[in-house]
Coordinates of C-alpha atoms in Angstrom, one line a residue:
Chain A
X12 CA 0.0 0.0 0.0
X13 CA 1.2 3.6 -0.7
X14 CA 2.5 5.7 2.4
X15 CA 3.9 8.8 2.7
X16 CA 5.9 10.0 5.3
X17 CA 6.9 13.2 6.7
X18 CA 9.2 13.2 9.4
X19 CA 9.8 16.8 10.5
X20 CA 5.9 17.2 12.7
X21 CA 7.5 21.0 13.8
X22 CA 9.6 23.1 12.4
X23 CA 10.6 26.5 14.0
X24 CA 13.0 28.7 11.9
X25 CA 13.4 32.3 12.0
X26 CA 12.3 35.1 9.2
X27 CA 14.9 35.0 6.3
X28 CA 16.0 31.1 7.5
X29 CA 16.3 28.7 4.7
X30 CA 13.5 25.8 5.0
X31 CA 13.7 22.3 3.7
X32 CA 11.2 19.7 4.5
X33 CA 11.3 16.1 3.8
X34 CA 8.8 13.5 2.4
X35 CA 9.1 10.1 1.2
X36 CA 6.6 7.5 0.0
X37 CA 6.5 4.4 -0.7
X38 CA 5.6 2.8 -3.7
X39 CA 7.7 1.4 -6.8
X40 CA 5.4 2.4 -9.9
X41 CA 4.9 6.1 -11.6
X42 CA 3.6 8.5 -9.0
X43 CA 2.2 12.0 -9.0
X44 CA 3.2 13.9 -6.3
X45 CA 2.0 16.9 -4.9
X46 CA 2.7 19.4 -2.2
X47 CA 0.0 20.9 -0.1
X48 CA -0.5 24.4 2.2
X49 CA -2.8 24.9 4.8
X50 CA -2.6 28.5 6.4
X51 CA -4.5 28.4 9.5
X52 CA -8.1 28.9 9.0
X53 CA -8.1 28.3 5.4
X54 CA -8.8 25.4 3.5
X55 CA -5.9 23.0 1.5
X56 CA -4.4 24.6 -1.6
X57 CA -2.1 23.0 -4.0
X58 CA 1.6 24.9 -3.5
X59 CA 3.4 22.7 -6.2
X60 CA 2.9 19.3 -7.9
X61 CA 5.2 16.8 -10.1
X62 CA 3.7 14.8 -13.0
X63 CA 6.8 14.1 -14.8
X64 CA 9.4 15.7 -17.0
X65 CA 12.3 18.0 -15.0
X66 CA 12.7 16.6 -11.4
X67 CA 13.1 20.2 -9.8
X68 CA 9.3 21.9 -9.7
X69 CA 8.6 25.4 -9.0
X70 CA 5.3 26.3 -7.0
X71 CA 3.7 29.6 -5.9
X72 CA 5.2 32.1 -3.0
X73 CA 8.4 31.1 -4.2
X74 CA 8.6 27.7 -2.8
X75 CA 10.1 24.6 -4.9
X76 CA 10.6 20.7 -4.7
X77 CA 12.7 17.8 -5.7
X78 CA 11.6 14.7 -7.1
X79 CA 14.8 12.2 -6.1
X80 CA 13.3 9.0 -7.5
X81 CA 16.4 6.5 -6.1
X82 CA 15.5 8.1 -2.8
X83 CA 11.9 8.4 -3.3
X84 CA 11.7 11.5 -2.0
X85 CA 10.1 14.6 -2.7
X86 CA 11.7 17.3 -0.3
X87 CA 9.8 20.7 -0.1
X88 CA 12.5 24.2 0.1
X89 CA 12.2 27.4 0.1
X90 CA 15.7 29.8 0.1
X91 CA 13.9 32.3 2.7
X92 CA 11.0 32.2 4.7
X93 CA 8.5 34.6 5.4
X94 CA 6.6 35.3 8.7
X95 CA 2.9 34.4 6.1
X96 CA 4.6 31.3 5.4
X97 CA 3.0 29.8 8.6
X98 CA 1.4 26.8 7.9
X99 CA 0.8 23.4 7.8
X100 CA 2.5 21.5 5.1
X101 CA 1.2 18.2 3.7
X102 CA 3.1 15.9 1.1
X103 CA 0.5 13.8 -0.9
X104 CA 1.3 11.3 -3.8
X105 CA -1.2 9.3 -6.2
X106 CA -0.3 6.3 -8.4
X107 CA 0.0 7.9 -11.8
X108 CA -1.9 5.3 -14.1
X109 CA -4.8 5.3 -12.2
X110 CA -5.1 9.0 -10.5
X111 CA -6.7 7.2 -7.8
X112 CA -7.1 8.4 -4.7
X113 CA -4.4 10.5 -3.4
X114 CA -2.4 9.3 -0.1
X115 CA -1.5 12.3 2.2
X116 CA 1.2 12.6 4.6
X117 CA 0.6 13.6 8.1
X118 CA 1.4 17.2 7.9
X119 CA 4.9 19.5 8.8
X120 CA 3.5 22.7 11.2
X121 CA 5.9 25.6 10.2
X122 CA 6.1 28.2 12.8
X123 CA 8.1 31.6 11.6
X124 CA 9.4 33.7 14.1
X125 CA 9.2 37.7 12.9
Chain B
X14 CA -16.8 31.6 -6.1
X15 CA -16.2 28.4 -8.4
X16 CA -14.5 26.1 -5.8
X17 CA -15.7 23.4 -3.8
X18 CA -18.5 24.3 -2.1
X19 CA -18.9 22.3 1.5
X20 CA -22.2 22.5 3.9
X21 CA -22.6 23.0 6.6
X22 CA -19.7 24.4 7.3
X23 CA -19.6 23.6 11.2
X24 CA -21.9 20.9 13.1
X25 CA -22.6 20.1 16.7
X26 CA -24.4 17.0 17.4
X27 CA -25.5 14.7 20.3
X28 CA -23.9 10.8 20.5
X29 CA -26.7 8.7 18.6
X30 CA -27.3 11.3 16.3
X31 CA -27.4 11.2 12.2
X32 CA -25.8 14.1 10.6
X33 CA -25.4 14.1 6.4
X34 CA -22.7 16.8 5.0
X35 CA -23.0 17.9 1.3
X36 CA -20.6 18.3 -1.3
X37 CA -20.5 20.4 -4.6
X38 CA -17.6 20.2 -7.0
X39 CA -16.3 22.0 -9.1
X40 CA -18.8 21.9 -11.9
X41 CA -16.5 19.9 -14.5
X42 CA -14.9 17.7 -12.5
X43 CA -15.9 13.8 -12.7
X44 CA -13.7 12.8 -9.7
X45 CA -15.2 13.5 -6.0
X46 CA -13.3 12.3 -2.6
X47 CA -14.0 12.3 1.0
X48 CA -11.3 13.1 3.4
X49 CA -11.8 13.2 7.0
X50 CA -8.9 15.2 9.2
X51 CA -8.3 15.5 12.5
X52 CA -6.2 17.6 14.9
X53 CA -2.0 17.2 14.2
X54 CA -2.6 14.8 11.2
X55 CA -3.0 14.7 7.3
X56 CA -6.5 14.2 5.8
X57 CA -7.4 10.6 5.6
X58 CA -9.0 8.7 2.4
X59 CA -12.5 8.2 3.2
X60 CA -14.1 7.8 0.0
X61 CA -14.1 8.6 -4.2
X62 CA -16.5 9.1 -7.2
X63 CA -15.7 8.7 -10.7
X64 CA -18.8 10.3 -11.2
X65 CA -22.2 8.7 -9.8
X66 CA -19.7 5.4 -9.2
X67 CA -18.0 4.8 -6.0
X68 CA -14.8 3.3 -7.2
X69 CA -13.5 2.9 -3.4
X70 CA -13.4 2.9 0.4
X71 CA -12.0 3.1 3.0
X72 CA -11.8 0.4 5.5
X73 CA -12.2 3.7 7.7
X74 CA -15.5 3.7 6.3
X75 CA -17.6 1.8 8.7
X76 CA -20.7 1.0 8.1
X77 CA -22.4 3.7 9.7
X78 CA -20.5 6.2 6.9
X79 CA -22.6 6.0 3.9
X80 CA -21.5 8.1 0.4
X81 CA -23.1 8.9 -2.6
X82 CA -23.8 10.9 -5.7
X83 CA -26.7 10.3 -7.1
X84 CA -26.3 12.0 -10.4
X85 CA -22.5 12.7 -10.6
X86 CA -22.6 16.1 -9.4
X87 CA -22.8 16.7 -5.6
X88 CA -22.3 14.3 -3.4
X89 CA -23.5 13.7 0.5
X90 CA -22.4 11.9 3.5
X91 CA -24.2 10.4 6.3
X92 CA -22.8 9.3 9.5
X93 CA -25.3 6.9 11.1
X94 CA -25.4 6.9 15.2
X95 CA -22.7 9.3 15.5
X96 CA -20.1 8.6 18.2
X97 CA -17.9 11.2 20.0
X98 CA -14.9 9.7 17.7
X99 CA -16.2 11.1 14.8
X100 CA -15.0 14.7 15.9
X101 CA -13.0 15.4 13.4
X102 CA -13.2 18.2 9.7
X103 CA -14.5 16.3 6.7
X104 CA -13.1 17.0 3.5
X105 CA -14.1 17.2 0.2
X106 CA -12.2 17.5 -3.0
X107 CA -12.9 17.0 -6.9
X108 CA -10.9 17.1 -9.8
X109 CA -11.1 16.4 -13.6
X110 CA -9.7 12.5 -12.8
X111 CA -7.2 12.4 -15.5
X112 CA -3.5 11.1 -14.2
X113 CA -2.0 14.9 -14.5
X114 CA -4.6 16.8 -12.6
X115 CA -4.9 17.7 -8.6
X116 CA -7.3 17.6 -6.8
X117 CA -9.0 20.8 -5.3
X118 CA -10.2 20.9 -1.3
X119 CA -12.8 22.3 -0.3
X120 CA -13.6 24.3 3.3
X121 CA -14.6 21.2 5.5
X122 CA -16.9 20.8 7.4
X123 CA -16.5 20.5 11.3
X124 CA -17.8 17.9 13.2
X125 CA -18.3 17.5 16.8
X126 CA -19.9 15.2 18.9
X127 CA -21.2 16.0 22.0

């Protein structure tokens, strides 16, 4: 079965701070792979996704993501943080010949200090 | 507003209670999941349409969580004799279905049992 995992629950950085957070999943076929944002109060919006084609993907507000397919990983960074950036962040993957039901991760809470 | 459209958006009900959520996609999309989320943890697969066809569940689903969409377009859920463990935000999300589209969340709805 597909699993995604997301081992940083709570990251703290400061404004400015470089941010990197990691997600692997686990499955051996073609996946899709998506990041998601969830700024407190809202509802989940897509920051970036992979379908296929160049491994490094560029999302919105700057953010961008890896798709290391020996590591199956699909690490999240941003060069400099922003105090809005506060969130939760969710990795999510789907097996790409079916686009069946999409497997979320269990979330990264980013807290920016100003 | 064109997004997923999710009502009510907050409901407080008594143990034993029935309660039924509704769904409206995004008017083109074929593809409608359930997600149910609770406090410090990703959005869990409940449920998914490919149109008026339930292609899956959950083994989450018990059989007091019934899904459907009658004519492909919105969809409800019913939780049967509602327990305090069903506290938790329901999710829904459509999307066109094709392997190289996201899916797109709606609000929630927020559950608690009392």
């Amino acid at each position: 079965a597909q699993s995604v995992s997301q081992h940083n629950h709570h990251v703290i950085l400061s404004e400015a701070a470089s941010l990197e957070l990691g997600c692997n999943y686990s499955y051996g076929g073609t996946v899709n792979l998506f990041w998601y944002v969830q700024y407190p109060g809202q509802h989940l919006q897509l920051l970036l996704k992979y379908f296929s084609g160049d491994p490094l993907v560029k999302g919105i507000k700057g953010f961008e993501a890896e798709f290391i397919k020996s590591k199956f990983s699909f690490n999240l960074r941003k060069p400099s943080v922003q105090w809005s950036d506060t969130a939760e962040y969710f990795c999510a993957v789907n097996v790409y010949s079916s686009a069946s039901k999409i497997i979320f991760g269990s979330g990264t809470r980013l807290s920016i200090r100003p | 507003d064109t997004g997923v459209s999710q009502d009510p958006r907050h409901k407080i009900t008594k143990r034993g209670q029935n309660v039924t959520f509704r769904c409206d996609p995004i008017s083109e999309h074929n593809r409608l999941y359930w997600y149910r989320q609770t406090l410090g943890q990703g959005p869990e697969f409940l449920t998914y349409f490919q149109n008026e066809a339930q292609l899956e569940k959950s083994r989450l689903l018990s059989d007091r969580f019934s899904a459907e969409r009658p004519k492909g377009s919105f969809s409800t859920l019913e939780i049967q004799r509602t327990e305090q463990g069903d506290s938790a935000m329901y999710l829904c999300a459509s999307s066109l279905g094709r392997s190289d589209t996201e899916a797109f969340f709606g609000q929630g709805t927020r559950l608690t049992v009392v």
